[in-house]
XYZ file of C-alpha atoms in Angstrom:
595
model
C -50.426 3.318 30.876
C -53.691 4.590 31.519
C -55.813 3.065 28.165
C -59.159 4.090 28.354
C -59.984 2.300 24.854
C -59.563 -0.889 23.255
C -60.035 -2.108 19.601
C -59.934 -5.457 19.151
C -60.172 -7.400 15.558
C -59.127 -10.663 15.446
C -59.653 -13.164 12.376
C -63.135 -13.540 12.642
C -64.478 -10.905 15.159
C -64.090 -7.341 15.887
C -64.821 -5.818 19.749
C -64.966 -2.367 21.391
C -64.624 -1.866 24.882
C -64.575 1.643 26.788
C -62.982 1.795 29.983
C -62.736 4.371 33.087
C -60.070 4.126 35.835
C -59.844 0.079 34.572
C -63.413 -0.652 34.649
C -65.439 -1.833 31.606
C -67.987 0.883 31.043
C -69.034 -0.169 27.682
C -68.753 -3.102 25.030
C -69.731 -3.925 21.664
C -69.126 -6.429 19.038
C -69.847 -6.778 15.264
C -73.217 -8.360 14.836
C -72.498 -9.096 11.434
C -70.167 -11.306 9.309
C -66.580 -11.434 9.588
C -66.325 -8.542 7.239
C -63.305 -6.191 8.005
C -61.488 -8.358 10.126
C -58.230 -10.501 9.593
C -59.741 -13.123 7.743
C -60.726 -10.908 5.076
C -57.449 -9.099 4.946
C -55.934 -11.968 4.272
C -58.286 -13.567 1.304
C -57.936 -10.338 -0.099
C -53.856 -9.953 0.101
C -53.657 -13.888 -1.285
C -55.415 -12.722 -4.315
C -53.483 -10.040 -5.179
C -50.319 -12.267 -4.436
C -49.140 -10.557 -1.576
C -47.847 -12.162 1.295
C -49.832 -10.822 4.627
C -47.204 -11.359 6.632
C -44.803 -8.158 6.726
C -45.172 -7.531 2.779
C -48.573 -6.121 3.553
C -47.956 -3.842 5.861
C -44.897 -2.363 3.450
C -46.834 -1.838 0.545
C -49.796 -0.155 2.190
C -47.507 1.943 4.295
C -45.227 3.164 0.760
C -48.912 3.936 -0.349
C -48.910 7.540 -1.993
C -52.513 7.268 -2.939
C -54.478 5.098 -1.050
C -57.555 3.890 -2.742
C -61.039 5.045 -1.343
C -62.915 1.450 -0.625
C -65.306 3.004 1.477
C -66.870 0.878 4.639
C -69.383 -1.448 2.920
C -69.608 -5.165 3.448
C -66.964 -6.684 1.915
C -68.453 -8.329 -1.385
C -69.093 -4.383 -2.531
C -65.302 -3.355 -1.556
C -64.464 -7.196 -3.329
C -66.083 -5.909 -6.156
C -64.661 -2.855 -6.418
C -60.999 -3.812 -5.332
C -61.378 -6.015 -9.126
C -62.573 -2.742 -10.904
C -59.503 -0.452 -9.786
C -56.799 -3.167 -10.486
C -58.424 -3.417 -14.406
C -58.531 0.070 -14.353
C -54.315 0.177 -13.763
C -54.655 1.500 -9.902
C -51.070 0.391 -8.124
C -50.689 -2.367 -6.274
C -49.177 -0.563 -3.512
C -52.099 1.356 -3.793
C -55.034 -1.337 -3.235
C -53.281 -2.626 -0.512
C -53.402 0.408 1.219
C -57.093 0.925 0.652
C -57.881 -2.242 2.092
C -56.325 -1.194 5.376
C -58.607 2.071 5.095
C -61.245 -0.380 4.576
C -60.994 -2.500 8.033
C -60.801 0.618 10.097
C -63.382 2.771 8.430
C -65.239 -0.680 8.637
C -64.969 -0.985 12.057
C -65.184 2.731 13.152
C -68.756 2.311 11.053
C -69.860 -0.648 11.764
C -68.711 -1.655 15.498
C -67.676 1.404 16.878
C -71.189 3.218 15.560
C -70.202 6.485 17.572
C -69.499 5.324 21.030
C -66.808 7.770 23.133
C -63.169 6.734 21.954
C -60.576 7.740 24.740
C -57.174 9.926 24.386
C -54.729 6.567 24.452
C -56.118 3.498 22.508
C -54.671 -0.195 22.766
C -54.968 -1.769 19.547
C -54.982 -5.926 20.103
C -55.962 -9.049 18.125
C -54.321 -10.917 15.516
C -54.803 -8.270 12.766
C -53.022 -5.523 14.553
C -49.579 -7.417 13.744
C -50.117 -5.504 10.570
C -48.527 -2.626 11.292
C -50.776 -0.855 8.350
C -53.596 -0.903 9.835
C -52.647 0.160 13.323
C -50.962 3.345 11.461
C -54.336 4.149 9.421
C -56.284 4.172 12.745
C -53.865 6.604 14.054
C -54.024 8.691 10.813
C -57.885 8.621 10.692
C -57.942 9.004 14.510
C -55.132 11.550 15.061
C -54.600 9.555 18.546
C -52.122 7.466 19.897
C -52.569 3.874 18.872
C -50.820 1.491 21.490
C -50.207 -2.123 19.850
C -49.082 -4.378 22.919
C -46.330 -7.250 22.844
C -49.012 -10.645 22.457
C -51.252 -8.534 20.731
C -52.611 -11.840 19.166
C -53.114 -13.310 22.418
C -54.289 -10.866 25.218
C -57.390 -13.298 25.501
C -55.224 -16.227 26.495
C -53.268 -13.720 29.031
C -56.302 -12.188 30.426
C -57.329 -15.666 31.202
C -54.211 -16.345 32.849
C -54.255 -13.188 34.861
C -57.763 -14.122 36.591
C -56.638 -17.608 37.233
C -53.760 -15.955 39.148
C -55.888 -13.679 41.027
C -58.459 -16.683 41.975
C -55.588 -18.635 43.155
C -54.044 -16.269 45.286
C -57.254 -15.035 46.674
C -58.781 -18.915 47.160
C -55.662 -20.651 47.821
C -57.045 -23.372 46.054
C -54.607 -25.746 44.081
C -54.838 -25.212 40.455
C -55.929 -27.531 38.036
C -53.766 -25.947 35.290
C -52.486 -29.123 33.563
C -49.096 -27.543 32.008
C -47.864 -25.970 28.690
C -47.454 -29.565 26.578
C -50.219 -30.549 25.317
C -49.174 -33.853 24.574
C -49.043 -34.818 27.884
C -52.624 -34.600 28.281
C -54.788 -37.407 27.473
C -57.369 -36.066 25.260
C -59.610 -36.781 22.657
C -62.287 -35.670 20.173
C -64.892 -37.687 18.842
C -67.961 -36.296 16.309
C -71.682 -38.491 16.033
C -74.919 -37.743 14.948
C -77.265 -37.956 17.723
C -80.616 -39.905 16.673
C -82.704 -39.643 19.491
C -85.317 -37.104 17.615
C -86.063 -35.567 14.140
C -83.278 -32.760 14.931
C -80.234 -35.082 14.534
C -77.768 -33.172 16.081
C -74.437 -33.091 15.224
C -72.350 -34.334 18.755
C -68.835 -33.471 19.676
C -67.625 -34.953 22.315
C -64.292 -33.586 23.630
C -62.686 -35.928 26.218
C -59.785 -34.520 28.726
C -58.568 -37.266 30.905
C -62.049 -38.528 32.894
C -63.858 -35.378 32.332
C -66.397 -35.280 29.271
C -67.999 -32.123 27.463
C -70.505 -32.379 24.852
C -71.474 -29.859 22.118
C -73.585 -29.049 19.064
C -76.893 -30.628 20.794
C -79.733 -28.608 19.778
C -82.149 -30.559 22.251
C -79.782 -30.297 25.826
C -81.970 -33.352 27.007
C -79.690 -36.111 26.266
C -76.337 -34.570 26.597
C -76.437 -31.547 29.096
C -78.537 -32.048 31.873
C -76.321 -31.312 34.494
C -76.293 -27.941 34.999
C -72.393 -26.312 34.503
C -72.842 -23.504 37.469
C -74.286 -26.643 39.564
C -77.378 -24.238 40.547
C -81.037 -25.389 39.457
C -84.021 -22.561 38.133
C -86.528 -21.635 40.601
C -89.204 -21.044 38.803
C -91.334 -23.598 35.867
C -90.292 -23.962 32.894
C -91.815 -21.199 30.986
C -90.776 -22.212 27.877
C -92.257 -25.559 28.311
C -95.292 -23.943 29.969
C -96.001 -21.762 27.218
C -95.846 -24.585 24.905
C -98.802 -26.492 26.548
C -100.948 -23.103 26.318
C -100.005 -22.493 23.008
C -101.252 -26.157 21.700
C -104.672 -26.612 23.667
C -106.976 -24.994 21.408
C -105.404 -27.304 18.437
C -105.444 -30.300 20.960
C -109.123 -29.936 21.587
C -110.498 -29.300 18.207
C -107.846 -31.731 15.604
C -107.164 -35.352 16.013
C -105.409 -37.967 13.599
C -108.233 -40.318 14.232
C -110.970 -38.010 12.269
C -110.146 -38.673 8.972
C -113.669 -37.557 7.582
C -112.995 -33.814 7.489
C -110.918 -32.099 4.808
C -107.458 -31.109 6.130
C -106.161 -27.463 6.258
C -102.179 -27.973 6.618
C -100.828 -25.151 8.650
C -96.574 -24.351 9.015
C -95.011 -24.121 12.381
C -93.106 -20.646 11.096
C -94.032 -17.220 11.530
C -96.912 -16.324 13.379
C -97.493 -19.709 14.206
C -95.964 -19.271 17.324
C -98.118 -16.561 18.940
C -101.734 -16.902 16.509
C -101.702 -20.938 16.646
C -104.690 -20.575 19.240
C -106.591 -18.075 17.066
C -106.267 -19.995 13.338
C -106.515 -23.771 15.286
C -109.700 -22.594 16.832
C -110.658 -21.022 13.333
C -110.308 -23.724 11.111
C -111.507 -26.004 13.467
C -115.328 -24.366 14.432
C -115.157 -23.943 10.055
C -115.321 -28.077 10.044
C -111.791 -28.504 8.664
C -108.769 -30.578 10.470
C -105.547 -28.875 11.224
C -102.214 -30.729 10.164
C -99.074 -29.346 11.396
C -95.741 -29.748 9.976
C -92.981 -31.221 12.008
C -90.816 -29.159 14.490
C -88.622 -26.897 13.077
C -85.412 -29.391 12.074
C -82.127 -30.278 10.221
C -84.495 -31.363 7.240
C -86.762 -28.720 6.762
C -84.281 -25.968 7.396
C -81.692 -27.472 4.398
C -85.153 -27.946 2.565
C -85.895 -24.209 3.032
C -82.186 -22.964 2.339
C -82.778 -25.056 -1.291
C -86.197 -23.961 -2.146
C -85.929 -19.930 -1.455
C -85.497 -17.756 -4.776
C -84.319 -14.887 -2.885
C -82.486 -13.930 0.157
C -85.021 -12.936 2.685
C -84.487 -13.587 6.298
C -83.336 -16.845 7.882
C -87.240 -17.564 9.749
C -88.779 -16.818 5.657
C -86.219 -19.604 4.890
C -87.283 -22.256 7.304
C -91.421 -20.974 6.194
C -90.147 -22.764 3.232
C -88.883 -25.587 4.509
C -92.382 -26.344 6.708
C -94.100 -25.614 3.348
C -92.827 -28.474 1.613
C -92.689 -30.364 4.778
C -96.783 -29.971 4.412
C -96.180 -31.130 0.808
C -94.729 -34.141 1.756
C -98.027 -34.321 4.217
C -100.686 -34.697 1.276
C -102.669 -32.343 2.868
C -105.957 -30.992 1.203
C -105.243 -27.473 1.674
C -102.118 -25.241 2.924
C -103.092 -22.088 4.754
C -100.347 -18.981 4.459
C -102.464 -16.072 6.117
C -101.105 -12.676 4.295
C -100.553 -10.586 7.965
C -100.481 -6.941 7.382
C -101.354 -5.360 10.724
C -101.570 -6.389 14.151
C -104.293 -5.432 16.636
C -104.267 -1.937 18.317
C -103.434 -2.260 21.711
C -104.398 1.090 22.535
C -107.741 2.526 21.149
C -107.425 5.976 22.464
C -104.794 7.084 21.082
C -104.370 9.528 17.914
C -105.083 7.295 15.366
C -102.440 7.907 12.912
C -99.998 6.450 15.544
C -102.210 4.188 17.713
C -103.934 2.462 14.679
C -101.902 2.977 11.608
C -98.714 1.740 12.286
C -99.010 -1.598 13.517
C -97.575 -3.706 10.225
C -96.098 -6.853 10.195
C -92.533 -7.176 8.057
C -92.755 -6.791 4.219
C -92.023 -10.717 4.003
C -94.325 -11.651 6.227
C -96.831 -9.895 4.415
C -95.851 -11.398 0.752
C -94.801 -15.054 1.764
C -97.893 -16.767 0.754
C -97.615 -14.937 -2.823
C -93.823 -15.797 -2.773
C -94.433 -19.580 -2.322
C -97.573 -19.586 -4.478
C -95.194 -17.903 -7.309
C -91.949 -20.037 -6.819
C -91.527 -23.699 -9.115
C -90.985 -25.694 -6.497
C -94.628 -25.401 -4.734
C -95.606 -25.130 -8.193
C -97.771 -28.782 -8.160
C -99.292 -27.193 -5.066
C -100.316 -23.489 -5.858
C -104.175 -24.102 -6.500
C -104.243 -25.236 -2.647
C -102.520 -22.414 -0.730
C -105.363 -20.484 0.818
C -103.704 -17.046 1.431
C -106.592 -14.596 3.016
C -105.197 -11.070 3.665
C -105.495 -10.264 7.593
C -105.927 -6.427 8.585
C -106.575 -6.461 12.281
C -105.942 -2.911 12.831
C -109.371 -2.202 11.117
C -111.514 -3.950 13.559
C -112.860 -7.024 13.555
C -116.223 -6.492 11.314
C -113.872 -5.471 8.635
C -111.385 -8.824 9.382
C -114.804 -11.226 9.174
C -115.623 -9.358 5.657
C -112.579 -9.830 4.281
C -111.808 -13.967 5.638
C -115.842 -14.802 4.461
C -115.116 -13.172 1.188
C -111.738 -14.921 0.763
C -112.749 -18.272 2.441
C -116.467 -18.747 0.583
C -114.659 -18.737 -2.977
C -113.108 -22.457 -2.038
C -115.795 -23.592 0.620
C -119.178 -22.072 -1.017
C -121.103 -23.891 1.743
C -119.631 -21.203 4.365
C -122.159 -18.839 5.179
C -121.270 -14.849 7.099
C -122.322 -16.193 10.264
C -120.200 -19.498 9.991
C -116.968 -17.286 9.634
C -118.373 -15.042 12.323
C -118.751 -17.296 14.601
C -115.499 -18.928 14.492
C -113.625 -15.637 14.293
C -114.799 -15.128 17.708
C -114.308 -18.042 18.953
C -110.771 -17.762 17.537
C -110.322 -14.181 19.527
C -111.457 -16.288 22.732
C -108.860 -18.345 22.429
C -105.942 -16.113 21.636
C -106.934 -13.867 24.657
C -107.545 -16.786 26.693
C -104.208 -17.823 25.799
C -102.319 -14.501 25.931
C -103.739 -14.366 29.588
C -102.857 -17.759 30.959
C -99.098 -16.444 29.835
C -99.489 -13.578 32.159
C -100.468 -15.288 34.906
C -97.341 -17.742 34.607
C -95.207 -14.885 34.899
C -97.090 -13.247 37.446
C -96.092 -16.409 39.375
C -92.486 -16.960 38.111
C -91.627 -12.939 39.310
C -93.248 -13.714 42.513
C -90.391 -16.835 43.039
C -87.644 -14.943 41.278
C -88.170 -11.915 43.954
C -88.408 -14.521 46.734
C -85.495 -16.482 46.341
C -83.573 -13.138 45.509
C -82.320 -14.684 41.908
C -82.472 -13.220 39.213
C -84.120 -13.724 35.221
C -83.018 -13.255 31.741
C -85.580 -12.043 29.194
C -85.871 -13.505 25.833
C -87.168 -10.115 23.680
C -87.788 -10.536 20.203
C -90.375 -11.714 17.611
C -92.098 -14.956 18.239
C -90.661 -16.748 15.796
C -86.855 -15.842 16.440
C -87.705 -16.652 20.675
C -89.874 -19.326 21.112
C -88.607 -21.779 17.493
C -85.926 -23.693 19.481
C -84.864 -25.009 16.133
C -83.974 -21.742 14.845
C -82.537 -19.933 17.811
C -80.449 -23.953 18.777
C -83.056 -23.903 21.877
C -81.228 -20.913 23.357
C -83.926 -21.088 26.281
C -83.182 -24.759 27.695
C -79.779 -24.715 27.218
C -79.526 -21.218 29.367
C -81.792 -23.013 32.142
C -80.467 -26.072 32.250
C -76.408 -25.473 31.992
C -76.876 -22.627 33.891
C -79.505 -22.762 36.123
C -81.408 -19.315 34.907
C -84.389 -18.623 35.179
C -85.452 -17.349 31.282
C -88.942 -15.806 30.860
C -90.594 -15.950 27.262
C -90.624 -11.571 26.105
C -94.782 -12.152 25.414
C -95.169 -13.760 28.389
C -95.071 -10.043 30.238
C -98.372 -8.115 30.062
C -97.578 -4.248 28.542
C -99.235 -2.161 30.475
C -98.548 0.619 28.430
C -97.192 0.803 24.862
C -96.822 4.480 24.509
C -92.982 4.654 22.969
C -93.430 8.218 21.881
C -90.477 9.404 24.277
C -88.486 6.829 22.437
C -89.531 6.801 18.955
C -93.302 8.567 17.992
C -94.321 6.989 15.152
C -93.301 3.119 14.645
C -94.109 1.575 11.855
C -93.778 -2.152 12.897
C -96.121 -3.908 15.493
C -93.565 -6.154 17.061
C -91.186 -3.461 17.113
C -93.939 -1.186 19.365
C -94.267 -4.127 21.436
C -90.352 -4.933 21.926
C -89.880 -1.042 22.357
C -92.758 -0.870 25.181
C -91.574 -3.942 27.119
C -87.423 -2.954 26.956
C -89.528 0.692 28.806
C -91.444 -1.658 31.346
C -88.628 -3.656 32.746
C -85.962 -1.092 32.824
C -85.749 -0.716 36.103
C -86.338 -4.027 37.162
C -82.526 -4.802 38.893
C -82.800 -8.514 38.779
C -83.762 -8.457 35.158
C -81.582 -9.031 32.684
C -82.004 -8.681 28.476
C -81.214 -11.379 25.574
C -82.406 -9.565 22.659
C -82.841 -12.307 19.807
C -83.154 -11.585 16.347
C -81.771 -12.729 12.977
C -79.223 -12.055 10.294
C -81.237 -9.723 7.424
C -84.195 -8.619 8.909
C -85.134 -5.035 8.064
C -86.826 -4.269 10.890
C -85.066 -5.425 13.777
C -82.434 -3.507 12.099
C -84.306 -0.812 12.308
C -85.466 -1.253 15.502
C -82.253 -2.095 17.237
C -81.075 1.189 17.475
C -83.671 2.725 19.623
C -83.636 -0.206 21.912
C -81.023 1.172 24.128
C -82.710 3.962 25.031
C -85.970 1.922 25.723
C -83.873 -0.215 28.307
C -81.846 2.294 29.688
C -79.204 -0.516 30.265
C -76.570 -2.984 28.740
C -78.386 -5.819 27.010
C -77.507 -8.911 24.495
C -78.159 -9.289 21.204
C -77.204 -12.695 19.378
C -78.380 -13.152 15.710
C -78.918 -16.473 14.357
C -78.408 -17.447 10.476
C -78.641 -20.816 10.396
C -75.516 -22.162 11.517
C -76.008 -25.242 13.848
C -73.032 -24.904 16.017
C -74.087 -23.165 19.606
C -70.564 -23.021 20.948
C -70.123 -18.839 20.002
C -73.760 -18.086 20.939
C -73.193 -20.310 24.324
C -69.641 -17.910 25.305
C -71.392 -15.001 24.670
C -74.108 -15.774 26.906
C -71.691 -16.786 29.834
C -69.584 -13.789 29.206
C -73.045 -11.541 29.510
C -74.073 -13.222 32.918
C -70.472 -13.105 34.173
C -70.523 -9.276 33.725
C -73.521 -9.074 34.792
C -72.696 -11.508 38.384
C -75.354 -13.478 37.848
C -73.443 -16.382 38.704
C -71.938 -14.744 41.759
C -75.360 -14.081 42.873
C -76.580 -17.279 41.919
C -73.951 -19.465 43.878
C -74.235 -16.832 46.915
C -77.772 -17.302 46.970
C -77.795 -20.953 46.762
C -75.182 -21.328 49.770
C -77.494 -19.155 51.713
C -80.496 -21.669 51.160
C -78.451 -24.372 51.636
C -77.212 -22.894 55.319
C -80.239 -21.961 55.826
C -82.126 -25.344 55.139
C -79.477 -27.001 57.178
């Protein structure tokens, strides 16, 4: 028949996808837990003793009154699932609300308002329960279509396109048959030990063929790129690294040991201000220690240490705190950032200047570690100097003197002065240099006729390869894509009124006002990186569509080290977007051409 929309929820996912005369016009899928979806379902239905298989779906459907569970995540509905069954509510009942649950939950939380069509096909493992196809239909008052397989259209879709491929190639397949046994396979698991990450390495052998995954690094194991096409341009990443480290490079060495050391976390704001607080400390006579590279250790000793549950990048902060601990260092500095600069002076000041804050946890971690027990031998060591750059930099060099002449009373006005300004050299000189390496990298990308993804976020979610499984290389080197750092492109203007007038959050202008730049840009594409919990980007997330004007991806990190989900929903993003088509087309081309 002629579906125009699917719902899919499987056991751990949930997807939407809009179609028009069989073309994909629009796709989403939950960017949260696994919350509504079949795996829930059935941890809910084995504590109430009910078999989710067929028993279920009777019970719900010989519901008379269905309890309200409302669309929350799933601890909430948990909790109050336990509160109606004390209070006497039916069993019959309960089960019913659940199935209320996963499609208010998905209608809510995946669906957010997106067109749903006149005839809907309802697949994925959790539409064998026959409950929950009939409460979409009830809630819906449309058809709901539940397909024979419904628990395996993914497998048949996959089928289908190796079909077409064959009878449009006439290549022979390599399809190896339906038993598996008669496939020499095998799996083995290691730890990897070539650097402080210590990956955890699965290698999956079929017959001669090896596959490797779980690598954070993709040095040792994935070099050889999986479309077979190489980048064109540097390696920004890489690039960007060098830049970012040559202030500290020039002004801190292990070999003076006769100044006092300032330890300093690579977290946070690190990874766009390193220039600015390197060059800082170091003109002030101190030595800069670092902590190690965001790894295995210092993430689990983050995830132990926290008190609360902030954001996944305030849990690593933790981690690189102790990590500095464990350094000995003479001081640990945790700048308090409030606001960011004002990138446009002009305008009204209430919107230009005001609202240019960094998150709420940003702004408190140095208080939050000073207050928790476990930096508790440390406290009288964390230097913590509030930073309010929207107020001009007289006003910054008042406040860091005040703050910085309390522990060094040999600091005079002039001393901070100076290497405040020496500090704003640096970041600018910095900030440029990045500007010019994309200058050049657009210039190759247009001349070869490839084609670029765009890491946007905040600093710390794009450029910490150890929190975001070094998204960046892995997309460049398995795939041969050219990936461009978001701060590496120059705004050129960061009005966002048409899009939202008044933002509150400095990153989020900046995200907002490069999404508007690039829009049009056709060989551009968008990975929007963010993480699991963070208020703004939640916040922020919703006006980013209209600031791009086109389909984009969003993966959210939390700490999990495996990269196999993040890695399939980047090669399902460039498939529909042909990059690899393109890429392959435009490599024969070259390759004709150079012959």
């Amino acid at each position: 028949e002629d579906v125009d929309t699917i719902f899919e929820i499987g056991g751990q996912d949930s997807k939407f996808i809009s179609l028009d005369k069989g073309i994909v016009v629009d796709f989403h899928m939950n960017e949260a837990c696994s919350a509504g979806t079949g795996s829930f379902l059935q941890e809910q239905a084995e504590k109430l003793g009910v078999n989710i298989k067929g028993e279920f779906s009777e019970r719900a459907l010989n519901s008379k009154h269905p309890i309200n569970l409302g669309e929350r995540c799933t601890v909430f509905i948990e909790k109050d699932l336990n509160n109606y069954q004390q209070k006497g509510a039916a069993l019959n009942d309960l089960i019913g609300g659940l199935a209320y649950s996963v499609v208010h939950n998905y209608l809510n939380r995946v669906v957010r308002g997106r067109h749903i069509g006149r005839i809907i096909y309802f697949q994925g493992g959790t539409a064998y329960n026959d409950s929950v196809a009939s409460a979409f239909s009830k809630v819906l008052n449309k058809r709901v279509i539940v397909p024979p397989h419904n628990g395996v259209m993914g497998a048949v879709g996959m089928a289908l396109i190796a079909k077409e491929n064959h009878e449009r190639t006439g290549k022979q397949t390599t399809f190896r048959g339906y038993d598996i046994h008669s496939v020499n396979y095998s799996l083995k698991e290691f730890s990897c030990n070539a650097c402080s990450n210590q990956c955890d390495i699965q290698e999956f052998s079929v017959e001669d063929r090896k596959t490797y995954w779980g690598d954070k690094c993709s040095d040792k194991f994935r070099k050889a790129a999986k479309t077979g096409i190489t980048s064109v341009t540097k390696d920004l990443f890489k690039e960007r690294e060098a830049l970012l480290f040559d202030a500290f490079n020039r002004y801190h060495s292990d070999e003076d040991t006769s100044k006092k050391t300032i330890g300093f976390s690579r977290a946070m704001y690190f990874h766009d201000r390193l220039p600015f607080w390197a060059t800082f400390i170091g003109e002030l006579g101190f030595r800069m220690v670092l902590s190690d590279p965001t790894n295995k250790h210092i993430i689990k000793q983050g995830l132990e240490s926290v008190v609360a549950e902030p954001c996944f990048p305030i849990k690593v902060s933790h981690g690189h705190v102790l990590n500095l601990v464990e350094k000995n260092t003479d001081y640990i500095l945790i700048p308090s950032m409030i606001t960011s600069e004002c990138s446009n002076e002009d305008k009204d000041k209430a919107v230009g200047r005001k609202q240019t804050y960094f998150c709420f946890w940003g702004q408190t971690l140095p208080e939050v570690i000073k207050g928790n027990q476990k930096f508790k031998s440390v406290a009288d060591k964390i230097l913590m100097p509030k930073v309010e750059l929207r107020e001009g930099d007289v006003f910054v060099v008042k406040d860091l003197h005040r703050y910085f002449v309390k522990y060094f009373p040999e600091l005079t006005k002039a001393d901070v002065e100076r290497a405040y300004y020496r500090g704003k050299e640096e970041l600018e000189r910095f900030r440029t240099s990045l500007y010019s390496l994309y200058a050049e990298a657009l210039e190759e990308i247009e001349k070869s006729g490839r084609e670029a993804i765009i890491l946007v976020g905040r600093p710390y979610n794009v450029n910490d390869r150890g929190v975001n499984l070094n998204i960046a290389s892995k997309l460049r080197d398995l795939y041969g894509v050219n990936v461009v750092p978001m701060d590496a492109i120059e705004v050129m203007d960061d009005n966002i009124d048409d899009i939202h007038y008044n933002m509150f959050w400095g990153y989020g202008r900046r995200i907002l006002a490069t999404l508007k730049q690039i829009r049009n840009s056709k060989n551009i594409h968008i990975i929007y990186i963010t993480n699991f919990q963070c208020g703004p980007d939640s916040y922020i997330k919703h006006f980013a569509p209209t600031a791009v004007g086109k389909s984009y991806l969003t993966l959210q990190f939390d700490g999990h080290g495996n990269d196999a989900g993040m890695l399939t929903r980047c090669e399902a993003y460039l498939d529909s977007k042909g990059v690899f088509r393109k890429q392959k087309s435009k490599a024969n081309n070259t390759e004709a051409a150079q012959r």
